[in-house]
PDB file of C-alpha atoms and ligand atoms in Angstrom:
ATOM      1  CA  UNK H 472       3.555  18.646  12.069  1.00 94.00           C
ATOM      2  CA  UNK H 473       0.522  18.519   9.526  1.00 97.00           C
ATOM      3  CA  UNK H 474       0.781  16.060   6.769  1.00 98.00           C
ATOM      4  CA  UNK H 475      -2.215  15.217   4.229  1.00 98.00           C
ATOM      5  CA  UNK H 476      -2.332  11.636   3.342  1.00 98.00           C
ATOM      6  CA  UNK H 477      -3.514  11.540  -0.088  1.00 97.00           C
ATOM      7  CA  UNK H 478      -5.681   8.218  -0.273  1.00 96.00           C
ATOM      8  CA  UNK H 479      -9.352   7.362  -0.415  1.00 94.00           C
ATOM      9  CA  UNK H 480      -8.003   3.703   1.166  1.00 95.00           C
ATOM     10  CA  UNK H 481      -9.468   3.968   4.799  1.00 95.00           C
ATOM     11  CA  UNK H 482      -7.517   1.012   5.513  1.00 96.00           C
ATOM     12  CA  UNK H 483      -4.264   2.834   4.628  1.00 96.00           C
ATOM     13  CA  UNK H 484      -5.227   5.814   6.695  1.00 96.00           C
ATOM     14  CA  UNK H 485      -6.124   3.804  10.318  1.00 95.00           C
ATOM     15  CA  UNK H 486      -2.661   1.660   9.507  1.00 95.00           C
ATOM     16  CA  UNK H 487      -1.198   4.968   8.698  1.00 95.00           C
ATOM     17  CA  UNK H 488      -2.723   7.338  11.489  1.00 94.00           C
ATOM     18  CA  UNK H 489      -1.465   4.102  13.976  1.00 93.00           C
ATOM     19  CA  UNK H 490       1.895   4.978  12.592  1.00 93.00           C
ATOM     20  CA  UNK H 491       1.933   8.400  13.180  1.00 94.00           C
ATOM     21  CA  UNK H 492       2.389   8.628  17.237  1.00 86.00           C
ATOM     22  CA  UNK H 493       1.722  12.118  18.724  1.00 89.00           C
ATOM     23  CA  UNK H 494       4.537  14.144  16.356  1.00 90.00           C
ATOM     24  CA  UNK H 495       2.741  14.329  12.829  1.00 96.00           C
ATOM     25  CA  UNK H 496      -1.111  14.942  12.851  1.00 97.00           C
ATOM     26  CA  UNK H 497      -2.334  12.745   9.366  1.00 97.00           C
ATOM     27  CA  UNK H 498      -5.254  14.796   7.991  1.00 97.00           C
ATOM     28  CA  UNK H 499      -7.246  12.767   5.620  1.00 97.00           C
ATOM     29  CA  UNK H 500      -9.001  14.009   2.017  1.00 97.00           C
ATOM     30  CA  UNK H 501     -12.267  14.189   3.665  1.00 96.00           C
ATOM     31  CA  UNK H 502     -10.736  16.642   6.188  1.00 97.00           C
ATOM     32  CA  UNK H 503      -9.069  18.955   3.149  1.00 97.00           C
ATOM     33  CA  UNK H 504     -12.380  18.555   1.319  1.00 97.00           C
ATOM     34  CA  UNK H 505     -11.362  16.484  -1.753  1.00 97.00           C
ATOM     35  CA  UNK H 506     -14.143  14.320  -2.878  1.00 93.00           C
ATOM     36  CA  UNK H 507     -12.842  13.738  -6.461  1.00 93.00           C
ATOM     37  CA  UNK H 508     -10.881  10.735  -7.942  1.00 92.00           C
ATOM     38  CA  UNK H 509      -7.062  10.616  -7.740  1.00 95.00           C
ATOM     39  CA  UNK H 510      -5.509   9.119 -11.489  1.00 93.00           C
ATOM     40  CA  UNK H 511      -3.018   6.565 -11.085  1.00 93.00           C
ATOM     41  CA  UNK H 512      -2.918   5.536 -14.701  1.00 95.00           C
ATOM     42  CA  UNK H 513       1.375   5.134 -14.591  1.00 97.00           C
ATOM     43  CA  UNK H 514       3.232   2.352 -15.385  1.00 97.00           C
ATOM     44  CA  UNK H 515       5.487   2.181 -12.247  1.00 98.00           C
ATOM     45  CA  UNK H 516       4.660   2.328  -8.717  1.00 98.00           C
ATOM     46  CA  UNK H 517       6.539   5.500  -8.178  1.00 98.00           C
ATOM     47  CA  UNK H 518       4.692   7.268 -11.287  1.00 98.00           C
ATOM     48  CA  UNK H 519       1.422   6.783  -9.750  1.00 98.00           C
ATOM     49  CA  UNK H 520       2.548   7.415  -6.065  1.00 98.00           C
ATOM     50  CA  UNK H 521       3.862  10.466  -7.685  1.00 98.00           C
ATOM     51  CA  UNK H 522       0.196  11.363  -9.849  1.00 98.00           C
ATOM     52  CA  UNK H 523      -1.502  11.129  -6.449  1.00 98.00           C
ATOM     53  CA  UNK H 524       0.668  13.333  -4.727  1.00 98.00           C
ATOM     54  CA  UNK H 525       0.736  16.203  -7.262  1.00 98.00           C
ATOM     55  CA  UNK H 526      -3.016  15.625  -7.370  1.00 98.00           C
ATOM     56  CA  UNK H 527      -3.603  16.527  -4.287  1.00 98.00           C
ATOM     57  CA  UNK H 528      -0.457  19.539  -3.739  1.00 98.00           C
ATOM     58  CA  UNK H 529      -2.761  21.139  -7.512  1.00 97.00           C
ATOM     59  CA  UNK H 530      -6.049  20.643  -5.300  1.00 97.00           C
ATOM     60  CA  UNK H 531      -4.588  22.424  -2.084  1.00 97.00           C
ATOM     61  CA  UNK H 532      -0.829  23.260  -1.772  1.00 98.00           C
ATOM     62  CA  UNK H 533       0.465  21.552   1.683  1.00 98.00           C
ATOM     63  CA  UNK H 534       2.689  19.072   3.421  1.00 98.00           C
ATOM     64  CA  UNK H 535       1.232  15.900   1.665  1.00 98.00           C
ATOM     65  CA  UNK H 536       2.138  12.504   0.791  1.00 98.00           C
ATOM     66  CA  UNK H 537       0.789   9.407  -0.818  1.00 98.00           C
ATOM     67  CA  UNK H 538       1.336   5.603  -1.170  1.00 98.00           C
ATOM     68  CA  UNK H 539       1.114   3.054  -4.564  1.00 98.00           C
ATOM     69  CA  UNK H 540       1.679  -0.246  -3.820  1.00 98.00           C
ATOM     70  CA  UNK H 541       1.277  -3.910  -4.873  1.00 98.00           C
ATOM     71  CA  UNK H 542       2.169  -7.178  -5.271  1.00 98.00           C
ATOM     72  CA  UNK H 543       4.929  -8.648  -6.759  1.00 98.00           C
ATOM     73  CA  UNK H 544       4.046 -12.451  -7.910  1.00 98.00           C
ATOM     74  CA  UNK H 545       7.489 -14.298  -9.362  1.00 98.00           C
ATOM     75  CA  UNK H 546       5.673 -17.101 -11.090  1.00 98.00           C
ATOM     76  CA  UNK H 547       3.784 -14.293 -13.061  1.00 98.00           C
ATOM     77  CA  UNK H 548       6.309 -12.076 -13.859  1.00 98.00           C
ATOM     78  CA  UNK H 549       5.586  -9.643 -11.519  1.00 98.00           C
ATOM     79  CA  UNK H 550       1.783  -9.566 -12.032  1.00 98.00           C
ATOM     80  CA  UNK H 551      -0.606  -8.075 -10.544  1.00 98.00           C
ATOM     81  CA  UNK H 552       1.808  -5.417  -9.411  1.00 98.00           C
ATOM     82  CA  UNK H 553       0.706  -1.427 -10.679  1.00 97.00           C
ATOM     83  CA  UNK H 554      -3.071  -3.740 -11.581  1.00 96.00           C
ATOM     84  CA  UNK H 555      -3.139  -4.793  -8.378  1.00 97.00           C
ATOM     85  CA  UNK H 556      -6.384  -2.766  -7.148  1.00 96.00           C
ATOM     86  CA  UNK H 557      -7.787  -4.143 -10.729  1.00 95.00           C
ATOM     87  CA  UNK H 558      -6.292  -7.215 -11.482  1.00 97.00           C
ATOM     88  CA  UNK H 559     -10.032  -8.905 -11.697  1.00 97.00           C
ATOM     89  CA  UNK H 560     -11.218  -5.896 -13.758  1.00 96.00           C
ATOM     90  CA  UNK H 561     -12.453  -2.411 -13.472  1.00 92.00           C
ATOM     91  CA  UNK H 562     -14.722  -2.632 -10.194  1.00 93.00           C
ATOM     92  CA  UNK H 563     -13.118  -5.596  -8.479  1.00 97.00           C
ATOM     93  CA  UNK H 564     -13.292  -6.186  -5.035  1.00 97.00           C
ATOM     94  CA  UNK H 565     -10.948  -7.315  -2.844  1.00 98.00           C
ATOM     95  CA  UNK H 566     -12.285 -10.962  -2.805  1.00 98.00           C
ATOM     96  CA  UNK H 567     -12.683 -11.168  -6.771  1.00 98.00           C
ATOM     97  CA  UNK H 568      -8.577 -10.480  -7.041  1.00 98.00           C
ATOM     98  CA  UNK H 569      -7.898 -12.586  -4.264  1.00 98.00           C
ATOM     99  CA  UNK H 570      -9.563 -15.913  -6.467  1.00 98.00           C
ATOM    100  CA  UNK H 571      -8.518 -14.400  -9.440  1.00 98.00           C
ATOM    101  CA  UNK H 572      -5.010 -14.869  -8.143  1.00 98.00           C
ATOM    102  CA  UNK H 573      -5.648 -18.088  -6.468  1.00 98.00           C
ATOM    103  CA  UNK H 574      -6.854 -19.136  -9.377  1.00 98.00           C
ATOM    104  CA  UNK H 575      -3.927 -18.262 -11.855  1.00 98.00           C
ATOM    105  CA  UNK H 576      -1.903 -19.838  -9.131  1.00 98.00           C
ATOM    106  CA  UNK H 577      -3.123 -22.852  -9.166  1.00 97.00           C
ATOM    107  CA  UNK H 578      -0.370 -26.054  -9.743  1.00 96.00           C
ATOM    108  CA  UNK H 579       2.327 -23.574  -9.585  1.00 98.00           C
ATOM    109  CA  UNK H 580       4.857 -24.351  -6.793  1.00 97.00           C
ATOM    110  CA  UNK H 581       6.585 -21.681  -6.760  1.00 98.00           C
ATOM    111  CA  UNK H 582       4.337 -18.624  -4.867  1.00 98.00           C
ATOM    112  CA  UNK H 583       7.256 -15.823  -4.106  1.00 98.00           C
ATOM    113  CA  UNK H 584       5.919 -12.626  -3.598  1.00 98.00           C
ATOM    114  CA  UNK H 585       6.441  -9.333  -2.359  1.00 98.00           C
ATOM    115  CA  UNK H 586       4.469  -6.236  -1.464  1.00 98.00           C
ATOM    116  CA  UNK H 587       6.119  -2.936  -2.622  1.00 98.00           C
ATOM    117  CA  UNK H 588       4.858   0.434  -1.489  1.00 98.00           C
ATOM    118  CA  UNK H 589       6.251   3.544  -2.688  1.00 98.00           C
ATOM    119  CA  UNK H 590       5.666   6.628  -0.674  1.00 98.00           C
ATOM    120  CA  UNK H 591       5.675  10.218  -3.000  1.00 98.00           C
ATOM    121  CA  UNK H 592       6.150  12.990   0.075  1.00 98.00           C
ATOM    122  CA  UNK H 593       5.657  16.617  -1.523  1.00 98.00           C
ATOM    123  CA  UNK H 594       7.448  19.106   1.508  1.00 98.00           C
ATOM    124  CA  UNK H 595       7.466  22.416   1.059  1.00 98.00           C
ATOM    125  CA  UNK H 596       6.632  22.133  -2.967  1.00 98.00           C
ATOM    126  CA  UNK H 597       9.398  19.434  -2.987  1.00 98.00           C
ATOM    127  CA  UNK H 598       9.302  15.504  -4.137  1.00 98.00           C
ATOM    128  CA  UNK H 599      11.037  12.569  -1.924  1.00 98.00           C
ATOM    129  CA  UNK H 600      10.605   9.399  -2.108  1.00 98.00           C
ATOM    130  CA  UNK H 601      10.837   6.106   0.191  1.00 98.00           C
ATOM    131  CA  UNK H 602      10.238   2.478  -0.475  1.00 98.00           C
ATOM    132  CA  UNK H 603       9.611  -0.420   1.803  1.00 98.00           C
ATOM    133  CA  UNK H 604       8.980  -4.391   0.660  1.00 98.00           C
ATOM    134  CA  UNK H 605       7.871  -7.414   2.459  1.00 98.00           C
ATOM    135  CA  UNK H 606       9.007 -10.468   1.073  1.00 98.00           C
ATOM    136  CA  UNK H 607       7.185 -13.774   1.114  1.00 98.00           C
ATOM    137  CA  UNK H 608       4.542 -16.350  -0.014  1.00 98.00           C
ATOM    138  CA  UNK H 609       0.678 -16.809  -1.762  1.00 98.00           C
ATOM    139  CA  UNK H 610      -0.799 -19.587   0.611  1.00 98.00           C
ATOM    140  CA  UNK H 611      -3.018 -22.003  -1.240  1.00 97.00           C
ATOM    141  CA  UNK H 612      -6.261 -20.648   0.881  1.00 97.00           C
ATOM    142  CA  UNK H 613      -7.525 -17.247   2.379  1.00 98.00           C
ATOM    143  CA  UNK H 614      -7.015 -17.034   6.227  1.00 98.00           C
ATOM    144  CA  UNK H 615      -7.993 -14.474   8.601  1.00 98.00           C
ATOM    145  CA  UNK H 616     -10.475 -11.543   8.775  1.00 97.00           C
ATOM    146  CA  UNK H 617      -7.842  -8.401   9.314  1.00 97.00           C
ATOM    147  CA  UNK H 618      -6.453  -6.014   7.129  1.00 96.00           C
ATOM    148  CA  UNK H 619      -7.279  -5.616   3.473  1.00 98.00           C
ATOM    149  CA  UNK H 620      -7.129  -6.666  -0.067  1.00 98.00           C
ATOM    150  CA  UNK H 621      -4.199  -9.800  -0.661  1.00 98.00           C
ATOM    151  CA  UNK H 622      -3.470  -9.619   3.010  1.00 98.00           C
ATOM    152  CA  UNK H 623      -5.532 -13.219   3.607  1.00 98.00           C
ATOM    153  CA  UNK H 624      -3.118 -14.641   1.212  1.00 98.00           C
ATOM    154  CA  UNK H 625      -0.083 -13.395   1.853  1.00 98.00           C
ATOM    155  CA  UNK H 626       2.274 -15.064   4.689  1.00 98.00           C
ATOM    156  CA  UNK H 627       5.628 -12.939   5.029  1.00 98.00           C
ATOM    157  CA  UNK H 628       8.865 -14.515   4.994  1.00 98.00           C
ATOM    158  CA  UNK H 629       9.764 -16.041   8.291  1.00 97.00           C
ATOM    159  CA  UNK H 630       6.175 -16.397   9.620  1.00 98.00           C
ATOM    160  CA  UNK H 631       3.209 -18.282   9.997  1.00 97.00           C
ATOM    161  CA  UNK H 632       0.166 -16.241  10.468  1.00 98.00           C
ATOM    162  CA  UNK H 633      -0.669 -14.426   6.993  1.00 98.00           C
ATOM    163  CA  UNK H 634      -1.060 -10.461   7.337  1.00 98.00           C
ATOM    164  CA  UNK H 635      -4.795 -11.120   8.198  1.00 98.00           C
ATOM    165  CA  UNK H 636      -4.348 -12.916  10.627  1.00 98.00           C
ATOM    166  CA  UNK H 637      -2.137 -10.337  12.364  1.00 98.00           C
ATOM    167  CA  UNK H 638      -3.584  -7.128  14.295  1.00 94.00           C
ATOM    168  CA  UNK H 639      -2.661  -3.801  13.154  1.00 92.00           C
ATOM    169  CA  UNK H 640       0.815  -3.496  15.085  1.00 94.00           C
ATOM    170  CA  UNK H 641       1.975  -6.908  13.977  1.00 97.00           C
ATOM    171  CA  UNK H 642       1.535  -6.038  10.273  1.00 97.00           C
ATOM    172  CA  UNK H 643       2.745  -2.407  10.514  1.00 97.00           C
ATOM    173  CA  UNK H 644       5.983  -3.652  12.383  1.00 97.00           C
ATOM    174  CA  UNK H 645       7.280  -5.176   9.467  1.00 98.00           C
ATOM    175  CA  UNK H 646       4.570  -4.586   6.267  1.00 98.00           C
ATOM    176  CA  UNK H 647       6.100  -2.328   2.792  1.00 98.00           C
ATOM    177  CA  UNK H 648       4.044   0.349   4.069  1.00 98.00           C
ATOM    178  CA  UNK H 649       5.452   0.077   7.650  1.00 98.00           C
ATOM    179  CA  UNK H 650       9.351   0.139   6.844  1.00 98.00           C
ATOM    180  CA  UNK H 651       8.093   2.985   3.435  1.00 98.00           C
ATOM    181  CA  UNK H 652       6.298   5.167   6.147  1.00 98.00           C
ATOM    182  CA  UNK H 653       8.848   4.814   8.732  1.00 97.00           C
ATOM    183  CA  UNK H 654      11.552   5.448   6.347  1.00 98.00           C
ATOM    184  CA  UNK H 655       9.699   9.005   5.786  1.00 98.00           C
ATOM    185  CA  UNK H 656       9.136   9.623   9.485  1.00 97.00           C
ATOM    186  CA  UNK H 657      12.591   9.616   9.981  1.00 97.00           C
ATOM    187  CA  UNK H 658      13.397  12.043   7.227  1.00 98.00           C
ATOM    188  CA  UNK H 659      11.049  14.721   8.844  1.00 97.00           C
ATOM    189  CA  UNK H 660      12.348  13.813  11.918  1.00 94.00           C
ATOM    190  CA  UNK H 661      15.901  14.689  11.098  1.00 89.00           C
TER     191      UNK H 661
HETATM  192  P1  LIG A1810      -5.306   4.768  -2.898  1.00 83.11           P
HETATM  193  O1  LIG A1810      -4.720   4.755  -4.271  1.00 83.11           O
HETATM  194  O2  LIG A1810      -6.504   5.657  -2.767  1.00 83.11           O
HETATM  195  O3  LIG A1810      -4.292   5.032  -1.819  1.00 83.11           O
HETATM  196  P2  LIG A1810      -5.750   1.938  -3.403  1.00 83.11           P
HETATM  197  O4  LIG A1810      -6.529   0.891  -2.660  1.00 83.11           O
HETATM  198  O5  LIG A1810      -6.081   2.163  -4.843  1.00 83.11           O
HETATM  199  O6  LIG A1810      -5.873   3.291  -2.556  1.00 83.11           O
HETATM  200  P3  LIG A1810      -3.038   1.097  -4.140  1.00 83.11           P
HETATM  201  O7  LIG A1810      -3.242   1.499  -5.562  1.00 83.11           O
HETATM  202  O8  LIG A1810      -1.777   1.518  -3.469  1.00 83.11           O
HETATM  203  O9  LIG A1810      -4.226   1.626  -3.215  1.00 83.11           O
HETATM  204  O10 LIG A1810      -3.144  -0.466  -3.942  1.00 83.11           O
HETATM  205  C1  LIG A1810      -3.531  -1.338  -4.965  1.00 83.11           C
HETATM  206  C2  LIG A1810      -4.111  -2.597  -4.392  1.00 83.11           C
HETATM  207  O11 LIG A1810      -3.079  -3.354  -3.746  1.00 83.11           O
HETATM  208  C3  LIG A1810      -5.176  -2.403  -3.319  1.00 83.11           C
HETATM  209  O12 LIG A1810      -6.436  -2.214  -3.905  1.00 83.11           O
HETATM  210  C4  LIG A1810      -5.095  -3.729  -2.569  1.00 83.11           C
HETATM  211  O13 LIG A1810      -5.809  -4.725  -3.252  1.00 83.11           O
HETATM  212  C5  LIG A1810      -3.613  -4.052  -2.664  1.00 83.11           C
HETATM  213  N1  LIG A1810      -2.924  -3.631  -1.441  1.00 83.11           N
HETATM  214  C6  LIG A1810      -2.331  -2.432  -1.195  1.00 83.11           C
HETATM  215  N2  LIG A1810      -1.798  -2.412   0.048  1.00 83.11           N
HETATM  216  C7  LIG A1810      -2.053  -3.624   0.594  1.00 83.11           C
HETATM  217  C8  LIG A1810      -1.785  -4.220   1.838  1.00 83.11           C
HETATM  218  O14 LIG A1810      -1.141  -3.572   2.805  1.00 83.11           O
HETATM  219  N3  LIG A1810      -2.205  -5.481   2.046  1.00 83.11           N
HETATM  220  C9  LIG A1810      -2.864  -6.162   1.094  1.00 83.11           C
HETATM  221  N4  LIG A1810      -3.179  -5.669  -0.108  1.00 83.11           N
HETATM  222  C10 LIG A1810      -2.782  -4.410  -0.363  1.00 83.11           C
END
């Protein structure tokens, strides 16, 4: 089975293809020929996983699906969370939001997190929808060269090595995104 995975993330796409085994075939927006930006200007995660979605199903009606996530911070009620791509400002990298949150971290003991994703899955011109959150801590400094965006700082519940530390399978085994995509593979499956 053909599914479009509606992200310009090519971080999300390699964790993603991984995923994906030898039963669905994960075409990317480069491979539908979608070059233009995807709005995600909603206040919830599901909102904007939705906005991405039903940008892409407008573009080119097919099998698609998409992913909005971030991360939950207790001690800041919740922030970055739907700002998490901008949470340093408008262009941020990955690094500037990483100190950013370091930084508005700093002298607080208390560094619960969580990673959310929600996953927007348009099948045959209908919506479903499947979450999947990780549960854990902010470490005090960045460690590892993996993955992408908070993963340096972010050390799930039960563990040691942060999600950058951790190869691909590792984080996908248990990561919001992991259980979220799973969680959809088994709906198609069924
Ligand atoms: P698309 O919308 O094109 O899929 P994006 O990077 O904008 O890509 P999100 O809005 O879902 O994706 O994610 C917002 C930010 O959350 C992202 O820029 C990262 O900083 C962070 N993030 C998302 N998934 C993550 C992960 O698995 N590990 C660490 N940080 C992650």
């Amino acid at each position: 089975m053909e599914l479009v995975f509606a992200t310009h993330n090519r971080h999300k796409l390699a964790e993603i293809t991984a995923l994906a085994g030898s039963k669905f075939i994960i075409k990317s927006l480069a491979d539908i020929g979608f070059e233009g930006d995807i709005p995600e200007t909603a206040d919830s995660f599901l909102g904007n996983a939705r906005q991405k979605v039903q940008t892409i199903y407008q573009y080119k009606p097919c099998n698609c699906f998409a992913d909005d996530t971030g991360l939950v911070v207790e001690a800041l009620d919740g922030r970055p969370g739907v700002f998490s791509a901008r949470y340093a400002g408008e262009n941020a990298t990955y690094q500037d939001n990483v100190k950013k949150l370091l930084q508005e971290l700093e002298g607080i003991s208390n560094r619960k997190a969580s990673f959310i994703t929600i996953v927007a899955l348009i099948l045959n011109g209908k919506e479903h929808f499947f979450e999947g959150r990780i549960d854990g801590e902010i470490i005090t400094e960045q460690r590892g060269d993996k993955g992408f965006g908070y993963d340096p700082i972010f050390v799930p519940h039960k563990h040691r090595l942060t999600f950058a530390e951790m190869n691909d399978d590792e984080k996908n085994g248990m990561s919001h995104r992991g259980i979220a995509i799973k969680k959809m593979f088994d709906f198609l499956s069924h």
